[in-house]
Coordinates of N, CA and C in Angstrom, one line a residue:
X1 N -12.5 -4.8 -19.4 CA -11.1 -4.3 -19.4 C -10.7 -4.3 -17.9
X2 N -9.5 -4.9 -17.7 CA -9.1 -5.0 -16.5 C -8.1 -3.9 -15.9
X3 N -8.0 -3.8 -14.7 CA -7.3 -2.6 -14.1 C -5.7 -2.7 -14.1
X4 N -5.1 -1.8 -14.3 CA -3.7 -1.9 -14.5 C -2.8 -1.1 -13.5
X5 N -3.6 -0.5 -12.6 CA -2.7 0.4 -11.5 C -3.6 0.2 -10.2
X6 N -2.7 0.0 -9.2 CA -3.5 -0.1 -7.8 C -2.7 0.8 -6.9
X7 N -3.5 1.7 -6.1 CA -2.8 2.6 -5.1 C -3.7 2.9 -3.9
X8 N -3.2 3.5 -3.0 CA -4.2 3.9 -1.8 C -5.4 4.9 -2.4
X9 N -6.5 4.7 -1.7 CA -7.4 5.8 -2.1 C -7.2 7.2 -1.9
X10 N -7.2 8.2 -2.7 CA -7.2 9.5 -2.4 C -7.9 10.0 -1.4
X11 N -9.1 9.6 -1.3 CA -10.0 9.9 -0.2 C -9.5 9.7 1.1
X12 N -8.8 8.4 1.4 CA -8.3 8.0 2.5 C -7.1 8.6 2.9
X13 N -6.3 8.9 1.8 CA -5.1 9.6 2.1 C -5.3 11.2 2.7
X14 N -6.4 11.6 1.9 CA -6.8 13.1 2.3 C -7.6 13.1 3.8
X15 N -8.1 11.9 4.0 CA -8.6 12.0 5.3 C -7.5 12.0 6.5
X16 N -6.5 11.3 6.1 CA -5.4 11.1 7.1 C -4.7 12.4 7.2
X17 N -4.6 13.1 6.1 CA -3.9 14.4 6.3 C -4.8 15.5 6.8
X18 N -6.2 15.5 6.6 CA -7.1 16.4 7.4 C -7.0 16.0 9.0
X19 N -7.0 14.8 9.1 CA -7.1 14.3 10.7 C -5.7 14.9 11.3
X20 N -4.5 14.7 10.6 CA -3.2 15.3 11.0 C -3.4 16.8 11.4
X21 N -3.9 17.4 10.3 CA -4.0 19.1 10.5 C -5.0 19.3 11.9
X22 N -5.9 18.6 11.9 CA -7.0 18.8 12.9 C -6.2 18.4 14.4
X23 N -5.5 17.5 14.4 CA -4.7 17.0 15.6 C -3.4 18.2 15.9
X24 N -2.9 18.7 14.8 CA -2.0 19.9 14.9 C -2.5 21.0 15.5
X25 N -3.6 21.4 15.0 CA -4.5 22.6 15.5 C -4.9 22.4 17.0
X26 N -5.3 21.1 17.1 CA -5.6 21.0 18.6 C -4.5 21.0 19.6
X27 N -3.5 20.3 19.1 CA -2.2 20.4 20.0 C -1.7 21.9 20.3
X28 N -2.1 22.8 19.4 CA -1.4 24.0 19.4 C -2.5 25.0 20.3
X29 N -3.8 24.8 19.9 CA -4.9 25.8 20.7 C -5.5 25.2 21.9
X30 N -5.8 23.8 22.0 CA -6.7 23.4 22.7 C -5.9 22.7 23.9
X31 N -4.8 21.9 23.8 CA -4.4 21.2 24.9 C -3.3 22.1 25.7
X32 N -3.5 22.1 27.0 CA -2.7 23.0 27.7 C -1.6 22.3 28.7
X33 N -1.6 21.0 28.7 CA -0.7 20.3 29.5 C 0.5 19.8 28.7
X34 N 1.7 20.0 29.0 CA 3.0 19.8 28.2 C 3.0 18.2 27.6
X35 N 2.9 17.2 28.5 CA 2.8 16.0 28.1 C 1.8 15.7 27.0
X36 N 0.5 16.1 27.2 CA -0.6 16.0 26.2 C -0.4 16.6 25.0
X37 N 0.3 17.6 25.1 CA 0.6 18.4 23.8 C 1.7 17.9 23.0
X38 N 2.6 17.3 23.8 CA 3.6 16.4 22.9 C 3.1 15.3 22.3
X39 N 2.2 14.5 23.1 CA 1.7 13.2 22.6 C 0.8 13.5 21.2
X40 N 0.0 14.6 21.4 CA -0.9 14.9 20.2 C -0.1 15.5 19.3
X41 N 0.9 16.2 19.4 CA 1.9 16.6 18.4 C 2.5 15.6 17.5
X42 N 2.9 14.4 18.3 CA 3.6 13.3 17.7 C 2.5 12.5 16.9
X43 N 1.3 12.5 17.4 CA 0.2 11.9 16.6 C 0.0 12.6 15.2
X44 N -0.1 13.9 15.4 CA -0.3 14.8 14.3 C 0.8 14.6 13.2
X45 N 2.1 14.7 13.6 CA 3.2 14.5 12.9 C 3.1 13.1 12.1
X46 N 2.8 12.1 12.8 CA 2.7 10.8 12.3 C 1.7 10.7 11.4
X47 N 0.6 11.2 11.4 CA -0.7 11.1 10.4 C -0.2 12.0 9.2
X48 N 0.3 13.1 9.3 CA 0.7 13.9 8.3 C 1.8 13.2 7.5
X49 N 2.9 12.8 8.1 CA 3.9 12.1 7.4 C 3.3 10.8 6.7
X50 N 2.3 10.0 7.2 CA 1.8 8.9 6.5 C 1.1 9.3 5.4
X51 N 0.3 10.3 5.5 CA -0.3 10.9 4.3 C 0.5 11.3 3.3
X52 N 1.4 11.9 3.6 CA 2.6 12.5 2.5 C 3.2 11.2 1.8
X53 N 3.7 10.4 2.5 CA 4.4 9.2 2.0 C 3.4 8.5 1.3
X54 N 2.2 8.3 1.7 CA 1.2 7.2 0.9 C 1.1 7.9 -0.4
X55 N 0.9 9.3 -0.5 CA 0.7 10.0 -1.8 C 2.0 9.8 -2.7
X56 N 3.1 9.8 -2.0 CA 4.4 9.8 -2.9 C 4.7 8.4 -3.6
X57 N 4.0 7.5 -2.8 CA 4.2 6.2 -3.3 C 3.1 5.6 -4.3
X58 N 2.3 6.5 -4.9 CA 1.2 6.3 -5.8 C 1.8 6.1 -7.2
X59 N 1.3 5.2 -8.1 CA 0.6 4.0 -7.7 C 1.5 2.8 -7.1
X60 N 1.1 2.2 -6.3 CA 1.8 1.3 -5.4 C 2.3 -0.1 -6.3
X61 N 1.3 -0.3 -7.2 CA 1.6 -1.6 -8.1 C 0.9 -1.3 -9.5
X62 N 1.8 -1.5 -10.6 CA 1.2 -1.0 -11.9 C 1.7 -2.1 -12.8
X63 N 0.9 -2.3 -13.8 CA 1.5 -3.0 -15.2 C 1.7 -2.2 -16.1
X64 N 3.0 -2.1 -16.5 CA 3.5 -1.1 -17.6 C 4.5 -1.8 -18.3
X65 N 4.3 -1.7 -19.6 CA 5.1 -2.3 -20.7 C 5.7 -3.7 -20.4
X66 N 4.5 -4.5 -20.1 CA 4.6 -6.0 -20.1 C 5.3 -6.3 -18.7
X67 N 5.4 -5.5 -17.9 CA 6.3 -5.5 -16.4 C 5.5 -5.2 -15.4
X68 N 5.6 -5.8 -14.2 CA 4.9 -5.6 -13.0 C 5.9 -4.3 -12.1
X69 N 5.4 -3.1 -12.0 CA 6.2 -2.1 -11.4 C 5.6 -2.1 -10.0
X70 N 6.5 -1.9 -9.0 CA 6.1 -1.7 -7.6 C 6.8 -0.6 -7.3
X71 N 6.0 0.4 -6.7 CA 6.7 1.7 -6.3 C 6.7 1.9 -4.9
X72 N 7.9 2.3 -4.3 CA 8.1 2.5 -3.0 C 8.4 3.9 -2.7
X73 N 9.0 4.3 -1.7 CA 9.3 5.6 -1.3 C 10.4 6.3 -2.2
X74 N 11.3 5.5 -2.3 CA 12.5 6.1 -2.9 C 12.9 5.5 -4.4
X75 N 12.2 4.3 -4.8 CA 12.6 3.8 -6.1 C 11.4 2.8 -6.3
X76 N 11.5 2.4 -7.8 CA 10.5 1.4 -8.3 C 11.3 0.2 -8.7
X77 N 10.6 -0.9 -8.4 CA 11.1 -2.2 -8.8 C 10.2 -2.7 -9.8
X78 N 10.9 -3.0 -11.0 CA 10.4 -3.7 -12.2 C 10.5 -5.1 -12.3
X79 N 9.4 -5.8 -12.4 CA 9.4 -7.3 -12.5 C 8.8 -7.8 -13.7
X80 N 9.7 -8.5 -14.5 CA 9.2 -9.2 -15.7 C 8.5 -10.5 -15.2
X81 N 7.7 -11.2 -16.0 CA 7.1 -12.5 -15.6 C 8.2 -13.4 -15.3
X82 N 9.4 -13.6 -15.9 CA 10.3 -14.8 -15.6 C 11.0 -14.6 -14.0
X83 N 10.9 -13.1 -13.7 CA 11.5 -12.7 -12.4 C 10.5 -13.0 -11.3
X84 N 9.2 -13.4 -11.4 CA 8.4 -13.6 -10.5 C 8.3 -15.1 -10.1
X85 N 8.5 -15.6 -9.1 CA 8.4 -17.0 -8.7 C 7.2 -17.4 -8.3
X86 N 6.4 -16.7 -7.6 CA 5.0 -16.9 -7.0 C 4.2 -15.7 -6.6
X87 N 2.8 -15.6 -6.9 CA 2.0 -14.6 -6.5 C 1.0 -15.4 -5.8
X88 N 0.6 -14.8 -4.5 CA -0.4 -15.7 -3.6 C -1.2 -14.7 -2.9
X89 N -2.0 -15.2 -2.3 CA -2.8 -14.3 -1.3 C -2.7 -15.0 0.0
X90 N -2.3 -14.3 1.0 CA -2.3 -15.0 2.3 C -3.5 -14.3 3.2
X91 N -4.2 -15.2 3.9 CA -5.3 -14.6 4.6 C -5.3 -15.2 6.0
X92 N -5.7 -14.3 6.9 CA -5.7 -14.6 8.3 C -6.7 -13.8 9.1
X93 N -7.3 -14.5 10.1 CA -8.2 -13.8 10.8 C -7.4 -13.0 12.0
X94 N -7.8 -11.8 12.3 CA -7.2 -10.8 13.3 C -8.4 -10.0 13.8
X95 N -8.4 -9.9 15.1 CA -9.4 -9.2 15.7 C -10.7 -9.3 15.2
X96 N -11.1 -10.6 14.9 CA -12.4 -10.9 14.6 C -12.8 -10.5 13.1
X97 N -11.7 -10.1 12.3 CA -12.1 -10.0 10.9 C -11.0 -10.6 9.9
X98 N -11.4 -10.9 8.8 CA -10.5 -11.6 7.9 C -9.6 -10.6 7.2
X99 N -8.2 -10.7 7.2 CA -7.2 -9.7 6.6 C -6.7 -10.6 5.3
X100 N -6.5 -10.0 4.3 CA -5.9 -10.5 3.0 C -4.6 -9.8 2.7
X101 N -3.6 -10.5 2.4 CA -2.3 -9.8 1.7 C -1.9 -10.3 0.6
X102 N -1.7 -9.5 -0.4 CA -1.1 -9.9 -1.8 C 0.6 -10.1 -1.6
X103 N 0.9 -11.1 -1.9 CA 2.5 -11.4 -1.7 C 3.0 -11.9 -3.0
X104 N 4.1 -11.0 -3.4 CA 4.7 -11.5 -4.6 C 6.3 -11.9 -4.3
X105 N 6.5 -13.3 -4.7 CA 7.8 -13.7 -4.3 C 8.6 -13.7 -5.5
X106 N 9.8 -13.2 -5.4 CA 10.7 -13.1 -6.7 C 11.6 -14.1 -6.6
X107 N 12.3 -14.2 -7.9 CA 13.3 -15.4 -8.1 C 14.4 -15.0 -7.3
X108 N 14.9 -13.7 -7.0 CA 16.1 -13.4 -6.3 C 15.8 -13.3 -4.9
X109 N 14.7 -13.8 -4.3 CA 14.4 -14.0 -2.8 C 13.8 -12.7 -2.3
X110 N 13.5 -11.9 -3.0 CA 12.5 -10.7 -2.4 C 11.2 -11.2 -2.2
X111 N 10.5 -10.6 -1.1 CA 9.1 -10.7 -0.9 C 8.3 -9.3 -0.9
X112 N 7.5 -9.0 -1.9 CA 6.8 -7.8 -1.9 C 5.3 -8.1 -1.2
X113 N 5.0 -7.6 -0.2 CA 3.8 -7.6 0.5 C 2.8 -6.3 0.2
X114 N 1.4 -6.4 -0.2 CA 0.6 -5.4 -0.3 C -0.7 -5.7 0.4
X115 N -0.9 -4.6 1.2 CA -2.2 -4.7 2.0 C -3.2 -4.3 1.2
X116 N -4.6 -4.1 1.6 CA -5.8 -3.5 1.1 C -5.6 -1.9 1.0
X117 N -4.8 -1.5 1.9 CA -4.7 0.1 2.0 C -3.6 0.4 0.7
X118 N -2.6 -0.5 0.6 CA -1.6 -0.2 -0.4 C -2.3 -0.4 -1.9
X119 N -3.4 -1.2 -2.0 CA -3.7 -1.4 -3.2 C -5.1 -0.9 -3.5
X120 N -5.7 -0.3 -2.6 CA -7.0 0.3 -2.7 C -8.4 -0.3 -3.2
X121 N -8.2 -1.8 -3.1 CA -9.2 -2.8 -3.3 C -8.8 -3.9 -2.7
X122 N -9.7 -4.9 -2.9 CA -9.4 -6.3 -2.3 C -8.2 -7.0 -3.1
X123 N -7.1 -7.4 -2.3 CA -6.1 -8.0 -3.0 C -6.4 -9.2 -3.8
X124 N -7.7 -10.0 -3.4 CA -8.1 -11.0 -4.4 C -8.3 -10.5 -5.8
X125 N -9.0 -9.5 -6.0 CA -9.3 -8.9 -7.3 C -7.9 -8.5 -8.1
X126 N -6.9 -8.1 -7.3 CA -5.7 -7.7 -7.9 C -4.9 -8.9 -8.3
X127 N -5.0 -10.1 -7.6 CA -4.5 -11.3 -8.1 C -5.2 -11.8 -9.4
X128 N -6.6 -11.7 -9.3 CA -7.3 -12.1 -10.7 C -6.7 -11.4 -11.7
X129 N -6.6 -10.1 -11.6 CA -6.1 -9.0 -12.9 C -4.8 -9.4 -13.2
X130 N -3.8 -9.8 -12.1 CA -2.5 -10.1 -12.5 C -2.4 -11.5 -13.2
X131 N -3.3 -12.4 -12.9 CA -3.2 -13.7 -13.3 C -3.7 -13.6 -14.9
X132 N -4.7 -12.6 -15.1 CA -5.4 -12.6 -16.5 C -4.2 -11.8 -17.4
X133 N -3.4 -11.0 -16.7 CA -2.2 -10.4 -17.4 C -1.0 -11.2 -17.6
X134 N -1.2 -12.3 -17.2 CA 0.1 -13.2 -17.4 C 1.2 -13.3 -16.3
X135 N 0.8 -12.6 -15.1 CA 1.8 -12.6 -14.0 C 1.6 -13.7 -13.0
X136 N 1.0 -14.9 -13.3 CA 0.8 -15.9 -12.4 C 2.0 -16.5 -11.6
X137 N 3.1 -16.5 -12.2 CA 4.2 -17.1 -11.4 C 4.1 -18.6 -11.7
X138 N 4.9 -19.3 -11.1 CA 5.1 -20.8 -11.4 C 4.8 -21.5 -10.0

């Protein structure tokens, strides 16, 4: 049975949230110099916001009712097979490691890009599942 929903790992999101809380507590209780407190507070707010927004956008990509649904922060984009021009993997080396992105190119010119974080698994596996479900594109 193939997977039909992909989203960031709940453990990873929780780790970001906990890290943000630890930084916030450190900024309030441990750091005494004002510039350091500001910097750590900004980092804490950034991590907490990232965790909250990552949780809100779950699942990031799903197959529902013969359509591919991409969920963002404010809206969902529903794509039927005729709406999809091409689905591909872009692979490149960065800082000594290989990075893969899943790219979905639509007929109306939009490009949806998903990272391993967004999908919670290797984008190559997601491409295999989408191909098996009939979303290969042309």
